[in-house]
C-alpha cells in the first residue's frame, strides 16, 4: 500500500500489479461483506458517536465543524454523523481534488453535499502540490530533484496540502477539523502523518473498514459510495485492496483477532489465517507505531508535557472563549 | 415497613468544574425530594468528573469541606450518596463516596480497587482505600457503599452483606465499550454489569443500587443504565443508555426480610471458614507456610 504515507518499502506486497479500472458492481450483490465477529450494534454506535461529536465541540467551545470530503466512504460517513449530531448548517465540507483525482470521486462528494444540504467549498490542491514538486519539467519550490518525486512523496504532499487547507478553513469557518481515518488504516499505518490523520477529534477511528460500511449503510450514505472499491485516488484505477493483495474483510478480521482479541501468531495460523499475511500485517502494525503516538520529548526538567504533566485536553478554562 | 423511593441521579458531570457540579447536585436533590425520594444516589466522581489525571489534586476536598457540608445540610429527613475526590490529612487522594443523612456526613467509603489496566489509569493518580464497612442508616436497614471496580471483586458485596448491609450501593463511572451486535442490548459493558448486579442481589439477598454516569470525558462515553434490583435479583427500575435521567424506583424493603427468611443464604454463611482459609492462603502466599495445595512436583 504505497498510496498514503510513510509505509516502508519492505512492507509492500511484492509483485502486485495495478488492477486497472474496476468493473461496475453487480447491483444484486450484497452491499458489503461483513465478517460476523465484526458486526456492531449500529444504533448504539450512532448514539455514542453523535453524542461524542457534540461533546467534543461543546467542550472545546466550538459550534461548527469542518472536514475534507473525498467522495470515499470514510469521510462520507463522518459527514453524515456530524450533520446528524449538530445539523448540516454547522458543517463545512471541503472538496480538495488534485488534477489527477478521479472526477467520479468528486461527483460522489458532491452527491453527499447535496443530500446533506451542508455548506461546501472546492479548493484545488494542484497549485500547492505542483508548486512544490514542479510540473511539466518546470521545477517548483522543491527544486529540480523534486520533479522526479515518487508517488509516495506526492501522495504525502497531497494529504498535507489538504491538512493545510482544512486548518486554514477551521479559522475562517470557526469550526473544528473532524478526522475521517478508520481503525484499519490507522493500525496498518496507511495514513500520512500530519496529513489525513491530522484532526481535532476522530469519531470513526475505532471502527474497522467493514464496520464503517455497516454503519454507513444505516445513516444514509449513498449506495454507490458504499459499493465502490476504496482508493487513495492517486492514479486512475488505484484501489487499496489491489495494492495490498487482500480484501478489507480479510484484513479487518485479522486485525480484530490479532489486536482486539490478543491472539498469537500460532493461534492465528490455527484459525486459518495465512502465516505470510499474519507476518506482513504484524510488521506493518509495528513499523507504523510512531504514527499513532505523540512524539517523545527529551526529559530534562521536573515536569514534562506528556510524561509527568498529564491534564485532560478539556480541563477547566481550556475551551475557546 | 414503607416502600422506599429511591432516585438515581444519572448525570453527566463537567470535568473539573466543582461549582457547576455542586449546583447540579443541589438542583437534583431538590427535584428528587419533591418526587418523594428518601434516598438519592449520584454517580462516582459526580462532583468532579472522572478523567481528572493531574486535576485530581486541584479538585480534592476534605470530608468536612464546607461545600460538602452544605450539601449534607439539605439531607434532613433523607439520605444521599455523593462521590468526590477526598484528600486525607496526610494528603493521599482517594476516590470517595459519602453517605449523607439528616444533615451530616454519616460515612465515607474510599474506593478499594483502582483499575490500572486497559483504558484505566487510576492507581497512578489515587490511593486505594483500606476499609470496608456496612453502616446503619436512617432508612432502618444497613447500607454498604462501593465504587465501580469494587464490585468486580466478589468479596466486596459478600463482606458488606455479612457486615449487616441490606442495601448495597455501587456508584460508577463505567465507560461503555464493546458495541458488538452479539451483545444483548448492543453493549458488552452493560451485559457484564447486569449479570454481576443480578448475581449479587440474589446471592446477598439484598437490594442492589447501581448509579452510573453519562456524558463524554475525552475518548470515553459513559453509558448510564443505572439500576435498582430487588433482593431476588429482579430489576425494579432501569435508567436509559447514554442520556441524563432522574430514575425513580419504589423498593418494598419488606422484601429483604421475606427473601432472607425464604432463602437463608446469609444465615448459612461461614465467615469463620472464610477467615481460616484466607489466613492460610495469605500465609502461604507470603512464604510463611508451605503451599499445601501445590503439585507434588513443584514442592
XYZ file of N, CA and C in Angstrom, chain B residues 198-298:
303
model
N -27.146 -8.588 39.161
C -28.215 -9.541 39.437
C -27.708 -10.665 40.337
N -26.505 -11.127 40.037
C -25.911 -12.198 40.843
C -25.729 -11.736 42.292
N -25.226 -10.517 42.471
C -25.003 -10.024 43.827
C -26.318 -9.869 44.581
N -27.340 -9.331 43.926
C -28.644 -9.175 44.588
C -29.140 -10.536 45.068
N -29.048 -11.523 44.191
C -29.531 -12.861 44.546
C -28.704 -13.499 45.650
N -27.380 -13.437 45.527
C -26.525 -14.156 46.472
C -26.420 -13.458 47.825
N -26.592 -12.133 47.844
C -26.564 -11.438 49.138
C -27.982 -11.177 49.649
N -28.965 -11.569 48.883
C -30.380 -11.307 49.199
C -30.552 -9.870 49.718
N -30.020 -8.938 48.926
C -30.053 -7.525 49.298
C -30.598 -6.696 48.143
N -31.035 -5.491 48.475
C -31.342 -4.516 47.433
C -30.010 -4.032 46.861
N -29.891 -4.003 45.553
C -28.658 -3.532 44.928
C -28.969 -2.295 44.085
N -28.213 -1.248 44.328
C -28.397 0.014 43.610
C -27.117 0.314 42.836
N -27.291 0.625 41.556
C -26.150 0.933 40.682
C -26.443 2.271 40.023
N -25.624 3.278 40.317
C -25.820 4.573 39.659
C -24.601 4.892 38.819
N -24.776 4.886 37.508
C -23.676 5.119 36.569
C -23.885 6.439 35.835
N -22.802 7.143 35.591
C -22.893 8.437 34.936
C -23.080 8.306 33.426
N -23.367 9.431 32.796
C -23.375 9.516 31.330
C -22.428 10.647 30.935
N -22.408 10.975 29.666
C -21.546 12.060 29.180
C -20.226 11.549 28.633
N -19.400 12.475 28.190
C -18.145 12.140 27.497
C -16.979 12.829 28.199
N -15.976 12.071 28.603
C -14.697 12.628 29.045
C -13.644 12.142 28.051
N -13.053 13.056 27.287
C -12.016 12.701 26.318
C -12.524 11.626 25.359
N -11.881 10.449 25.326
C -12.265 9.420 24.349
C -13.490 8.616 24.761
N -13.764 8.566 26.064
C -14.754 7.585 26.507
C -16.129 8.199 26.750
N -17.150 7.387 26.445
C -18.539 7.759 26.685
C -19.083 6.843 27.774
N -19.670 7.431 28.788
C -20.210 6.655 29.908
C -21.665 6.306 29.587
N -22.052 5.071 29.908
C -23.275 4.531 29.296
C -24.536 4.622 30.146
N -24.427 5.054 31.389
C -25.651 5.149 32.203
C -26.214 3.778 32.516
N -27.485 3.575 32.229
C -28.092 2.257 32.501
C -28.164 1.967 33.986
N -28.315 3.027 34.800
C -28.409 2.844 36.256
C -29.569 1.915 36.594
N -29.436 1.230 37.732
C -30.404 0.173 38.022
C -30.690 0.029 39.501
N -31.904 -0.384 39.796
C -32.240 -0.826 41.149
C -32.772 -2.242 41.036
N -32.199 -3.149 41.848
C -32.643 -4.550 41.818
C -33.128 -4.953 43.201
N -34.180 -5.769 43.223
C -34.692 -6.296 44.478
C -33.859 -7.473 44.941
N -34.109 -7.950 46.174
C -33.275 -8.989 46.781
C -33.421 -10.371 46.129
N -34.324 -10.497 45.172
C -34.370 -11.769 44.440
C -33.736 -11.613 43.067
N -33.143 -10.451 42.820
C -32.470 -10.245 41.542
C -33.352 -9.608 40.488
N -34.574 -9.258 40.860
C -35.482 -8.647 39.896
C -35.097 -7.178 39.678
N -35.164 -6.755 38.417
C -34.861 -5.358 38.100
C -36.104 -4.516 38.372
N -35.994 -3.580 39.322
C -37.150 -2.757 39.702
C -37.216 -1.500 38.836
N -36.078 -0.942 38.531
C -36.057 0.238 37.652
C -34.728 0.281 36.934
N -34.750 0.904 35.766
C -33.550 0.956 34.944
C -33.512 2.267 34.192
N -32.368 2.930 34.215
C -32.212 4.201 33.509
C -31.887 3.972 32.043
N -32.023 5.014 31.232
C -31.706 4.912 29.803
C -30.202 4.797 29.582
N -29.827 4.306 28.410
C -28.429 4.325 27.997
C -28.078 5.743 27.517
N -26.978 6.264 28.000
C -26.319 7.474 27.483
C -27.020 8.804 27.744
N -28.286 8.801 28.177
C -28.975 10.071 28.423
C -29.048 10.364 29.915
N -29.031 11.649 30.239
C -29.226 12.032 31.638
C -30.649 11.673 32.051
N -30.829 11.298 33.319
C -32.168 10.964 33.804
C -32.169 10.960 35.316
N -33.329 11.243 35.898
C -33.533 11.011 37.315
C -34.432 9.775 37.384
N -33.820 8.654 37.718
C -34.526 7.372 37.672
C -35.169 7.113 39.034
N -36.462 6.883 39.043
C -37.184 6.676 40.303
C -37.560 5.202 40.448
N -37.320 4.660 41.644
C -37.688 3.257 41.906
C -38.347 3.161 43.281
N -39.439 2.435 43.351
C -40.056 2.168 44.641
C -39.701 0.750 45.059
N -39.001 0.643 46.186
C -38.487 -0.654 46.605
C -39.210 -1.092 47.892
N -39.930 -2.198 47.826
C -40.569 -2.702 49.037
C -39.500 -3.310 49.944
N -39.086 -2.566 50.954
C -37.980 -3.037 51.793
C -38.333 -4.318 52.553
N -39.635 -4.548 52.762
C -40.049 -5.785 53.435
C -39.633 -7.015 52.640
N -39.385 -6.832 51.363
C -38.938 -7.962 50.528
C -37.613 -8.532 51.009
N -36.776 -7.685 51.620
C -35.463 -8.178 52.069
C -35.667 -9.245 53.145
N -36.502 -8.924 54.126
C -36.777 -9.906 55.197
C -37.397 -11.178 54.612
N -38.398 -10.976 53.758
C -39.091 -12.120 53.157
C -38.103 -13.006 52.404
N -37.250 -12.393 51.616
C -36.286 -13.150 50.821
C -35.299 -13.897 51.722
N -34.844 -13.222 52.781
C -33.824 -13.832 53.647
C -34.403 -14.948 54.512
N -35.703 -14.866 54.825
C -36.343 -15.976 55.530
C -36.490 -17.156 54.579
N -36.941 -16.855 53.348
C -37.205 -17.936 52.391
C -35.933 -18.541 51.807
N -34.913 -17.744 51.677
C -33.661 -18.206 51.062
C -32.510 -17.776 51.982
N -32.275 -18.549 53.061
C -31.375 -18.071 54.127
C -29.892 -18.280 53.817
N -29.469 -17.752 52.697
C -28.071 -17.919 52.294
C -27.122 -17.255 53.288
N -27.499 -16.059 53.743
C -26.625 -15.339 54.671
C -26.580 -16.027 56.031
N -27.726 -16.603 56.451
C -27.756 -17.342 57.715
C -26.741 -18.475 57.680
N -26.637 -19.116 56.503
C -25.774 -20.291 56.371
C -24.337 -19.924 56.000
N -24.057 -18.654 55.898
C -22.701 -18.231 55.529
C -21.720 -18.682 56.601
N -20.455 -18.893 56.236
C -19.458 -19.446 57.170
C -18.259 -18.509 57.281
N -18.435 -17.353 57.931
C -17.305 -16.402 57.994
C -16.065 -16.982 58.647
N -16.237 -17.886 59.628
C -15.056 -18.445 60.308
C -14.271 -19.346 59.346
N -15.008 -20.042 58.468
C -14.354 -20.873 57.449
C -13.570 -19.977 56.485
N -14.236 -18.915 56.070
C -13.620 -17.958 55.152
C -12.349 -17.371 55.777
N -12.461 -16.945 57.035
C -11.315 -16.328 57.717
C -10.167 -17.321 57.845
N -10.494 -18.567 58.194
C -9.456 -19.585 58.393
C -8.722 -19.868 57.083
N -9.493 -20.092 56.038
C -8.868 -20.436 54.751
C -8.108 -19.235 54.179
N -8.668 -18.048 54.364
C -7.955 -16.858 53.891
C -6.652 -16.678 54.661
N -6.693 -16.933 55.962
C -5.484 -16.834 56.781
C -4.409 -17.780 56.260
N -4.824 -18.994 55.915
C -3.881 -19.977 55.385
C -3.307 -19.496 54.042
N -4.201 -19.035 53.143
C -3.749 -18.616 51.811
C -2.786 -17.436 51.919
N -3.116 -16.485 52.808
C -2.254 -15.308 52.984
C -0.871 -15.749 53.459
N -0.842 -16.670 54.433
C 0.446 -17.148 54.966
C 1.238 -17.868 53.880
N 0.547 -18.683 53.085
C 1.246 -19.436 52.035
C 1.777 -18.500 50.956
N 0.970 -17.513 50.586
C 1.413 -16.582 49.531
C 2.577 -15.737 50.009
N 2.644 -15.500 51.321
C 3.743 -14.707 51.865
C 4.984 -15.559 52.119
N 4.887 -16.872 51.856
C 6.028 -17.745 52.088
C 6.230 -18.083 53.553
N 5.222 -17.817 54.388
C 5.338 -18.094 55.820
C 4.875 -19.509 56.158
N 4.310 -20.186 55.147
C 3.885 -21.579 55.330
C 4.052 -22.288 53.998
N 4.213 -23.609 54.041
C 4.324 -24.365 52.799
C 3.020 -24.262 52.027
N 3.121 -24.270 50.700
C 1.925 -24.239 49.868
C 1.273 -25.612 49.907
N 0.172 -25.705 50.653
C -0.436 -27.027 50.890
C -1.173 -27.555 49.671
N -1.415 -26.685 48.686
C -2.146 -27.166 47.503
C -1.258 -27.275 46.266
N 0.061 -27.082 46.447
C 0.961 -27.163 45.294
C 1.031 -28.603 44.783
N 1.297 -28.737 43.489
C 1.514 -30.067 42.915
C 2.795 -30.636 43.544
N 2.810 -31.946 43.798
C 3.985 -32.539 44.442
C 5.292 -32.188 43.727
N 5.254 -32.162 42.396
C 6.485 -31.961 41.639
C 7.069 -30.558 41.847
N 6.205 -29.591 42.199
C 6.710 -28.213 42.299
C 7.146 -27.862 43.718
